[in-house]
Amino acid sequence: MGCLVSTPKDSGGNRRRPGSIGEVSVYVPGLRIPKPVDFAQSLGDYLSKSIVERLSALRTRVVVMASQEGPTISRTKRKSATQHGGSTLADLQQALEDYLPVLLGLVKDGSHLQYKVQFVWVNQEDDAEETAMSNAWYEVLSVLHLMATLLLSQANLLLLPRTSTDGYQPKVSEESRRASVDIFLKAAGYLDCAVRNVLPQFSAELRRNLPVDLAEGVLRALCLQALGQSVDIQLGMAIDSTKATLAVKRRLACEMVKYWQQAQDNTMNLPLANGWGEKHRLYVKWKYVEAKAAAYYYHGMILDEGNTEKSHGMAVSALQAADEYFKESKKLCEAFNAATPLSRNPPLWGTMKYLSEKIPKDTSSKVRINRDLYTYERIMETAPTLPDFALALKPDEYQLPPVDPSWRSENMNGVHTGANHVKG
């Protein structure tokens, strides 16, 4: 059950897209924006006036804030990152958290009310400009997706390098880096909950009709992206630490490869070819190749510690692969920034600032043979296999909140509903 309406992309002007989004450390898909609904008309015959007004007030708050701030949140401006952008993100996040427990009353215990309201959201990555569904689980899924997207936006703001007080080049503070890892894991928790607890509420047919923004592959890819970027932060901190060994750095780099590879696998067969969607695909590909450059570099440095001719030869092959992947990653980065909406790189920092200097230097010093004899294909054929490590980082554990207590006294069509928790 659940009526579906998708509006073609050329039908109107609800989808406002910026031409440029400024500096990007973290890919954030354009925010899906909810459109107003009339709860009184749909639910007035089934629910008390107080609960209908509460639903209306909470959702209207979300609609107004998302509509006003959605187009500006995507455009990162350093000056507003903490003064305006940060507080806006937090306010909208709070509005969604306040709305969700009341919204969940519509779906508790399989209530028929979940099909009474047609919810409409403006898409970003899908060809259809907007998608309407008469299914409250669609609204729950959209809310969780928006909550995760807002957190990714917050992480992006934290990870834009800022001019330091000591006058040196822009950098990202350790405090911001640590805070961003917590945010990434929280965002991953929302997305993981969406996949595990909300998508199963849809029939197979309805799942096929969801916009690509909410497709399982995209939700999983965003979750894996958050985990991969957390590991990237950890690797950067390990590089800065005098105590972290090469083995620790290699393990983190290899784990990062696996997260980004899985993210790419999840988006491989999805129609991400429209604006934000194409940019999303390019971002994942870029970060996957960048991670491989890091992993092969550290693998090569460890192999080079061996005393045998064979280990030295494998080290050379690994470093050559790292160098090729690094060059490829720079091309993919340019393609990502050139895709609409346009973006640009912030000043290099962290893992890639270090490796952009070390990979070319160490490769040239270790490779003492005529490099012209080695084609890209030959280098990739001879590159040693990366070690396989179990993935350590997991999303934060997130459960849908209990249904708001205001639902306890509701009688729907004479059926008393006293349960206070959504099963998931």
C-alpha positions as a printed NumPy array, in Angstrom:
array([[  0.   ,   0.   ,   0.   ],
       [  1.008,   3.604,  -0.394],
       [  0.266,   5.759,  -3.402],
       [  3.276,   6.986,  -5.351],
       [  3.602,  10.114,  -7.464],
       [  6.869,  11.175,  -9.103],
       [  7.118,  14.528, -10.831],
       [  9.363,  14.74 , -13.938],
       [ 12.416,  16.963, -13.733],
       [ 11.091,  19.511, -16.23 ],
       [  7.813,  20.173, -14.465],
       [  8.678,  23.184, -12.38 ],
       [ 11.144,  25.034, -10.249],
       [ 10.975,  23.403,  -6.82 ],
       [ 14.47 ,  21.985,  -7.081],
       [ 16.829,  24.899,  -6.515],
       [ 20.417,  23.997,  -7.26 ],
       [ 23.408,  26.222,  -6.635],
       [ 25.823,  26.693,  -9.516],
       [ 28.736,  26.361,  -7.124],
       [ 29.064,  24.907,  -3.617],
       [ 32.51 ,  26.242,  -2.726],
       [ 35.101,  24.133,  -0.933],
       [ 34.385,  20.477,  -0.294],
       [ 36.145,  18.237,   2.219],
       [ 33.111,  15.97 ,   2.626],
       [ 30.653,  15.198,  -0.157],
       [ 27.163,  16.225,   0.872],
       [ 24.269,  15.493,  -1.493],
       [ 21.875,  18.378,  -1.988],
       [ 19.315,  18.479,   0.808],
       [ 15.951,  16.871,   0.056],
       [ 13.305,  19.426,   1.002],
       [  9.844,  18.492,   2.378],
       [  6.771,  20.209,   0.932],
       [  3.789,  21.22 ,   3.088],
       [  1.018,  18.702,   3.832],
       [ -2.405,  19.199,   5.388],
       [ -2.632,  16.877,   8.397],
       [ -6.044,  18.243,   9.384],
       [ -7.602,  17.233,   6.073],
       [ -6.037,  13.755,   6.104],
       [ -6.237,  12.896,   9.798],
       [ -8.959,  15.167,  11.203],
       [-11.525,  12.34 ,  11.233],
       [ -9.219,   9.934,  13.065],
       [ -7.229,  11.889,  15.628],
       [ -7.754,  14.538,  18.288],
       [ -7.257,  18.154,  17.333],
       [ -4.287,  18.455,  19.686],
       [ -2.213,  15.673,  18.092],
       [ -3.043,  16.909,  14.567],
       [ -1.975,  20.438,  15.508],
       [  1.21 ,  19.102,  17.104],
       [  2.123,  17.123,  13.996],
       [  1.362,  20.149,  11.828],
       [  3.413,  22.552,  13.938],
       [  6.458,  20.268,  14.143],
       [  6.485,  19.453,  10.439],
       [  5.832,  23.053,   9.382],
       [  8.883,  24.071,  11.396],
       [ 10.966,  21.534,   9.465],
       [  9.496,  22.603,   6.102],
       [ 10.16 ,  26.298,   6.706],
       [ 13.717,  25.819,   7.982],
       [ 14.684,  23.306,   5.296],
       [ 13.203,  25.445,   2.507],
       [ 14.975,  28.575,   3.69 ],
       [ 18.323,  27.067,   4.562],
       [ 18.577,  24.033,   2.269],
       [ 20.002,  25.862,  -0.745],
       [ 22.475,  27.831,   1.399],
       [ 23.698,  24.921,   3.536],
       [ 25.152,  23.268,   0.45 ],
       [ 27.274,  26.332,  -0.275],
       [ 30.117,  26.402,   2.221],
       [ 31.431,  29.767,   3.261],
       [ 34.218,  29.914,   5.8  ],
       [ 32.989,  33.026,   7.555],
       [ 29.543,  31.615,   8.177],
       [ 30.654,  28.106,   8.983],
       [ 30.409,  28.488,  12.733],
       [ 28.375,  31.662,  13.183],
       [ 25.471,  30.934,  10.851],
       [ 25.953,  27.619,   9.071],
       [ 26.702,  25.592,  12.201],
       [ 23.777,  26.94 ,  14.198],
       [ 21.398,  26.512,  11.25 ],
       [ 22.387,  22.878,  10.907],
       [ 21.927,  22.297,  14.632],
       [ 18.514,  24.016,  14.67 ],
       [ 17.201,  22.006,  11.724],
       [ 18.62 ,  18.817,  13.221],
       [ 16.792,  19.563,  16.477],
       [ 13.555,  20.261,  14.608],
       [ 13.794,  16.833,  12.941],
       [ 14.574,  15.115,  16.25 ],
       [ 11.517,  16.781,  17.829],
       [  9.283,  15.753,  14.922],
       [ 10.329,  12.09 ,  14.587],
       [  8.829,  10.652,  17.842],
       [  5.456,  12.292,  17.073],
       [  5.571,  11.152,  13.435],
       [  6.219,   7.55 ,  14.536],
       [  2.754,   7.481,  16.097],
       [  1.379,   7.143,  12.561],
       [  3.147,   3.811,  12.005],
       [  3.075,   2.151,  15.42 ],
       [  1.55 ,  -1.311,  15.573],
       [  0.888,  -1.251,  11.825],
       [ -1.693,   1.521,  12.169],
       [ -3.849,   2.227,   9.112],
       [ -2.992,   5.904,   9.633],
       [  0.364,   5.346,   7.938],
       [ -1.451,   5.405,   4.563],
       [ -3.687,   8.445,   5.17 ],
       [ -1.212,  11.285,   4.483],
       [  0.557,  11.94 ,   1.197],
       [  4.085,  13.113,   1.975],
       [  5.99 ,  15.04 ,  -0.704],
       [  9.738,  15.657,  -0.834],
       [ 11.86 ,  17.426,  -3.434],
       [ 14.666,  15.124,  -4.631],
       [ 18.229,  16.016,  -5.533],
       [ 19.922,  12.941,  -6.994],
       [ 16.884,  11.461,  -8.749],
       [ 15.682,  12.404, -12.239],
       [ 12.193,  13.   , -10.831],
       [ 12.034,  16.461,  -9.279],
       [  9.875,  15.307,  -6.4  ],
       [  8.362,  12.104,  -5.051],
       [  5.047,  11.82 ,  -3.193],
       [  4.012,   8.712,  -1.263],
       [  0.973,   8.016,   0.886],
       [  3.085,   6.124,   3.374],
       [  4.384,   7.466,   6.68 ],
       [  7.419,   5.159,   6.5  ],
       [  8.509,   7.198,   3.465],
       [  8.417,  10.258,   5.715],
       [ 10.436,   8.456,   8.419],
       [ 13.018,   7.374,   5.833],
       [ 13.231,  10.91 ,   4.437],
       [ 13.701,  12.361,   7.924],
       [ 16.553,   9.955,   8.766],
       [ 18.237,  10.698,   5.428],
       [ 17.997,  14.441,   6.055],
       [ 19.344,  14.045,   9.597],
       [ 22.356,  12.149,   8.221],
       [ 22.884,  14.691,   5.428],
       [ 22.9  ,  17.549,   7.925],
       [ 25.57 ,  15.779,   9.957],
       [ 27.715,  15.304,   6.843],
       [ 27.304,  19.043,   6.187],
       [ 28.432,  19.746,   9.739],
       [ 31.492,  17.5  ,   9.269],
       [ 32.344,  19.319,   6.036],
       [ 32.344,  22.652,   7.854],
       [ 34.602,  21.251,  10.585],
       [ 37.077,  19.85 ,   8.056],
       [ 37.622,  23.008,   6.019],
       [ 41.12 ,  24.255,   6.922],
       [ 41.214,  27.59 ,   8.722],
       [ 44.028,  30.094,   9.036],
       [ 45.75 ,  29.384,  12.324],
       [ 46.499,  31.996,  14.949],
       [ 50.228,  31.417,  14.578],
       [ 50.071,  32.726,  11.021],
       [ 51.046,  29.465,   9.344],
       [ 49.133,  27.886,   6.469],
       [ 45.485,  26.893,   7.008],
       [ 44.935,  23.683,   8.922],
       [ 42.24 ,  21.618,  10.624],
       [ 42.599,  21.47 ,  14.401],
       [ 42.854,  18.14 ,  16.189],
       [ 39.703,  19.073,  18.113],
       [ 37.776,  19.495,  14.84 ],
       [ 39.147,  16.235,  13.49 ],
       [ 38.103,  14.277,  16.562],
       [ 34.679,  15.918,  16.597],
       [ 34.19 ,  15.075,  12.916],
       [ 34.807,  11.359,  13.568],
       [ 32.029,  11.363,  16.186],
       [ 29.744,  13.122,  13.687],
       [ 30.577,  10.664,  10.887],
       [ 29.796,   7.68 ,  13.114],
       [ 26.507,   9.263,  14.202],
       [ 25.513,   9.931,  10.582],
       [ 26.426,   6.337,   9.711],
       [ 24.165,   5.199,  12.573],
       [ 21.158,   7.056,  11.129],
       [ 21.788,   5.574,   7.677],
       [ 22.356,   2.07 ,   9.055],
       [ 19.067,   2.308,  10.961],
       [ 17.32 ,   3.456,   7.78 ],
       [ 18.576,   0.381,   5.911],
       [ 17.987,  -2.146,   8.694],
       [ 14.758,  -0.905,  10.309],
       [ 12.923,   1.337,   7.865],
       [ 13.466,  -0.008,   4.339],
       [ 12.101,  -3.459,   5.353],
       [  8.751,  -1.743,   6.066],
       [  8.304,  -1.145,   2.312],
       [  7.023,  -3.702,  -0.175],
       [  9.437,  -4.681,  -2.952],
       [  7.412,  -2.619,  -5.415],
       [  7.463,   0.516,  -3.245],
       [ 11.195,   0.146,  -2.668],
       [ 11.722,   0.128,  -6.421],
       [  9.689,   3.327,  -6.648],
       [ 11.713,   5.234,  -4.047],
       [ 13.823,   8.06 ,  -5.493],
       [ 17.476,   7.122,  -6.032],
       [ 18.324,   9.515,  -3.161],
       [ 16.752,   6.927,  -0.832],
       [ 17.753,   3.752,  -2.689],
       [ 19.361,   1.137,  -0.47 ],
       [ 22.618,   1.383,  -2.431],
       [ 22.854,   5.157,  -1.91 ],
       [ 22.037,   4.885,   1.803],
       [ 24.661,   2.163,   2.248],
       [ 27.202,   4.125,   0.195],
       [ 26.715,   7.253,   2.323],
       [ 27.088,   5.129,   5.462],
       [ 30.317,   3.562,   4.155],
       [ 31.538,   6.986,   3.022],
       [ 31.128,   8.281,   6.568],
       [ 33.113,   5.313,   7.917],
       [ 35.791,   5.681,   5.231],
       [ 36.243,   9.359,   5.999],
       [ 36.491,   8.569,   9.71 ],
       [ 39.39 ,   6.219,   8.962],
       [ 40.958,   8.915,   6.761],
       [ 40.905,  11.256,   9.777],
       [ 42.421,   8.53 ,  11.967],
       [ 45.177,   7.939,   9.403],
       [ 45.941,  11.658,   9.31 ],
       [ 46.264,  11.705,  13.091],
       [ 48.478,   8.599,  12.976],
       [ 50.738,  10.357,  10.434],
       [ 51.038,  13.282,  12.862],
       [ 51.845,  10.95 ,  15.765],
       [ 55.418,   9.949,  16.498],
       [ 54.174,   6.752,  18.154],
       [ 52.185,   5.318,  15.229],
       [ 54.111,   2.618,  13.339],
       [ 54.121,   1.997,   9.59 ],
       [ 52.067,  -1.143,  10.277],
       [ 49.345,   0.918,  11.975],
       [ 49.267,   3.394,   9.099],
       [ 49.133,   0.603,   6.498],
       [ 46.272,  -1.091,   8.305],
       [ 44.253,   2.141,   8.428],
       [ 44.945,   2.84 ,   4.74 ],
       [ 43.912,  -0.702,   3.741],
       [ 40.716,  -0.446,   5.791],
       [ 39.974,   2.86 ,   4.077],
       [ 40.275,   1.138,   0.682],
       [ 37.7  ,  -1.473,   1.71 ],
       [ 35.161,   1.1  ,   2.905],
       [ 35.434,   3.112,  -0.311],
       [ 35.39 ,  -0.006,  -2.483],
       [ 32.168,  -1.127,  -0.812],
       [ 30.724,   2.37 ,  -1.245],
       [ 31.545,   2.206,  -4.956],
       [ 30.07 ,  -1.3  ,  -5.269],
       [ 26.802,  -0.073,  -3.735],
       [ 26.386,   2.739,  -6.26 ],
       [ 27.658,   0.821,  -9.304],
       [ 24.303,  -0.045, -10.847],
       [ 22.259,   2.948,  -9.716],
       [ 21.099,   5.706, -12.105],
       [ 23.261,   8.399, -10.503],
       [ 23.587,  10.523, -13.621],
       [ 21.717,  13.669, -12.713],
       [ 23.537,  16.632, -11.172],
       [ 24.25 ,  15.743,  -7.569],
       [ 24.07 ,  12.037,  -8.427],
       [ 26.886,  12.165, -10.968],
       [ 28.941,  14.258,  -8.557],
       [ 28.32 ,  11.638,  -5.861],
       [ 29.571,   8.829,  -8.113],
       [ 32.719,  10.785,  -9.036],
       [ 33.431,  11.582,  -5.38 ],
       [ 33.286,   7.922,  -4.355],
       [ 35.522,   6.897,  -7.271],
       [ 38.029,   9.649,  -6.473],
       [ 38.243,   8.732,  -2.778],
       [ 38.535,   5.017,  -3.576],
       [ 41.522,   5.62 ,  -5.876],
       [ 43.039,   8.08 ,  -3.385],
       [ 42.756,   5.458,  -0.63 ],
       [ 44.507,   2.898,  -2.84 ],
       [ 47.386,   5.335,  -3.356],
       [ 47.786,   5.601,   0.434],
       [ 47.513,   1.84 ,   0.992],
       [ 50.074,   0.935,  -1.692],
       [ 52.442,   3.608,  -0.396],
       [ 52.494,   2.216,   3.151],
       [ 52.548,  -1.372,   1.897],
       [ 55.559,  -0.477,  -0.237],
       [ 57.372,   1.196,   2.664],
       [ 56.906,  -1.899,   4.838],
       [ 58.036,  -4.259,   2.05 ],
       [ 61.108,  -2.092,   1.572],
       [ 62.143,  -2.859,   5.143],
       [ 62.761,  -6.465,   4.067],
       [ 66.343,  -7.465,   3.337],
       [ 65.72 ,  -9.639,   0.298],
       [ 65.841,  -8.709,  -3.361],
       [ 62.311, -10.044,  -3.729],
       [ 60.895,  -7.79 ,  -1.013],
       [ 62.685,  -4.804,  -2.523],
       [ 61.228,  -5.629,  -5.929],
       [ 57.728,  -5.9  ,  -4.462],
       [ 58.259,  -2.598,  -2.646],
       [ 59.167,  -0.906,  -5.915],
       [ 56.043,  -2.344,  -7.568],
       [ 53.845,  -1.166,  -4.684],
       [ 55.308,   2.344,  -4.758],
       [ 54.889,   2.552,  -8.525],
       [ 51.238,   1.556,  -8.091],
       [ 50.85 ,   4.199,  -5.367],
       [ 52.293,   6.815,  -7.704],
       [ 49.948,   5.834, -10.552],
       [ 46.901,   5.819,  -8.278],
       [ 47.925,   9.189,  -6.897],
       [ 48.102,  10.666, -10.41 ],
       [ 44.736,   9.105, -11.271],
       [ 43.188,  10.483,  -8.075],
       [ 44.204,  14.014,  -9.039],
       [ 42.43 ,  13.641, -12.392],
       [ 39.308,  12.281, -10.688],
       [ 39.42 ,  15.138,  -8.197],
       [ 39.408,  17.605, -11.106],
       [ 36.483,  15.765, -12.713],
       [ 34.565,  15.862,  -9.416],
       [ 35.097,  19.606,  -8.985],
       [ 34.126,  20.276, -12.609],
       [ 30.849,  18.357, -12.309],
       [ 27.83 ,  20.522, -11.505],
       [ 27.353,  21.999,  -9.041],
       [ 30.934,  23.229,  -9.295],
       [ 33.217,  22.859,  -6.282],
       [ 36.843,  23.36 ,  -5.372],
       [ 39.396,  21.777,  -3.086],
       [ 40.303,  23.389,   0.207],
       [ 44.059,  23.701,   0.911],
       [ 45.595,  20.242,   1.309],
       [ 45.794,  18.955,   4.885],
       [ 45.961,  15.669,   6.763],
       [ 46.633,  12.405,   4.947],
       [ 46.798,  13.742,   1.409],
       [ 48.971,  16.741,   2.254],
       [ 51.585,  14.352,   3.603],
       [ 51.243,  11.769,   0.828],
       [ 51.198,  14.321,  -1.998],
       [ 54.779,  15.097,  -0.998],
       [ 55.942,  11.62 ,   0.016],
       [ 54.568,   9.405,  -2.777],
       [ 56.369,  11.106,  -5.709],
       [ 59.557,  11.593,  -3.695],
       [ 59.846,   8.066,  -2.281],
       [ 58.786,   6.426,  -5.539],
       [ 61.459,   8.243,  -7.541],
       [ 64.144,   7.449,  -4.985],
       [ 63.271,   3.742,  -4.817],
       [ 62.694,   3.15 ,  -8.512],
       [ 66.195,   3.11 ,  -9.976],
       [ 65.302,   1.588, -13.317],
       [ 64.105,   3.284, -16.477],
       [ 60.53 ,   4.176, -15.656],
       [ 59.667,   4.513, -19.334],
       [ 59.757,   0.722, -19.594],
       [ 56.762,   0.476, -17.271],
       [ 53.317,   1.151, -18.663],
       [ 50.329,   1.729, -16.394],
       [ 49.038,  -1.763, -17.211],
       [ 52.41 ,  -3.36 , -16.457],
       [ 52.657,  -1.536, -13.115],
       [ 49.178,  -2.639, -12.065],
       [ 49.852,  -6.236, -13.134],
       [ 52.99 ,  -6.46 , -10.998],
       [ 51.647,  -4.591,  -7.96 ],
       [ 51.559,  -6.879,  -4.901],
       [ 48.201,  -7.707,  -3.334],
       [ 47.251,  -5.459,  -0.445],
       [ 46.848,  -7.194,   2.918],
       [ 43.261,  -7.838,   3.98 ],
       [ 42.283,  -6.445,   7.392],
       [ 38.95 ,  -6.745,   9.182],
       [ 37.065,  -3.455,   9.294],
       [ 37.21 ,  -2.002,  12.793],
       [ 34.86 ,   0.999,  12.616],
       [ 31.123,   0.446,  12.873],
       [ 28.244,   2.938,  12.75 ],
       [ 26.94 ,   4.234,  16.056],
       [ 24.074,   2.146,  17.348],
       [ 20.902,   4.121,  16.628],
       [ 17.346,   2.984,  17.268],
       [ 14.187,   4.798,  16.292],
       [ 12.997,   6.746,  19.347],
       [  9.934,   5.705,  21.372],
       [  6.625,   7.056,  20.108],
       [  5.835,  10.403,  21.735],
       [  3.74 ,  10.026,  24.943],
       [  1.055,  12.314,  23.476],
       [ -0.178,   9.312,  21.45 ],
       [ -1.09 ,   7.285,  24.552],
       [ -4.53 ,   8.836,  24.89 ],
       [ -5.433,   8.598,  21.195],
       [ -8.302,   6.413,  20.018],
       [ -8.271,   5.696,  16.302],
       [-11.584,   4.457,  14.886],
       [-12.399,   3.183,  18.337],
       [ -9.239,   1.112,  18.615],
       [ -7.217,   2.17 ,  21.644],
       [ -3.466,   2.349,  21.025],
       [ -1.49 ,   2.13 ,  24.189],
       [  1.822,   0.701,  22.949],
       [  4.623,   3.212,  23.203],
       [  7.389,   1.907,  21.004],
       [  7.872,   1.22 ,  17.345],
       [  9.198,  -2.223,  16.693],
       [ 12.333,  -2.154,  14.572]])
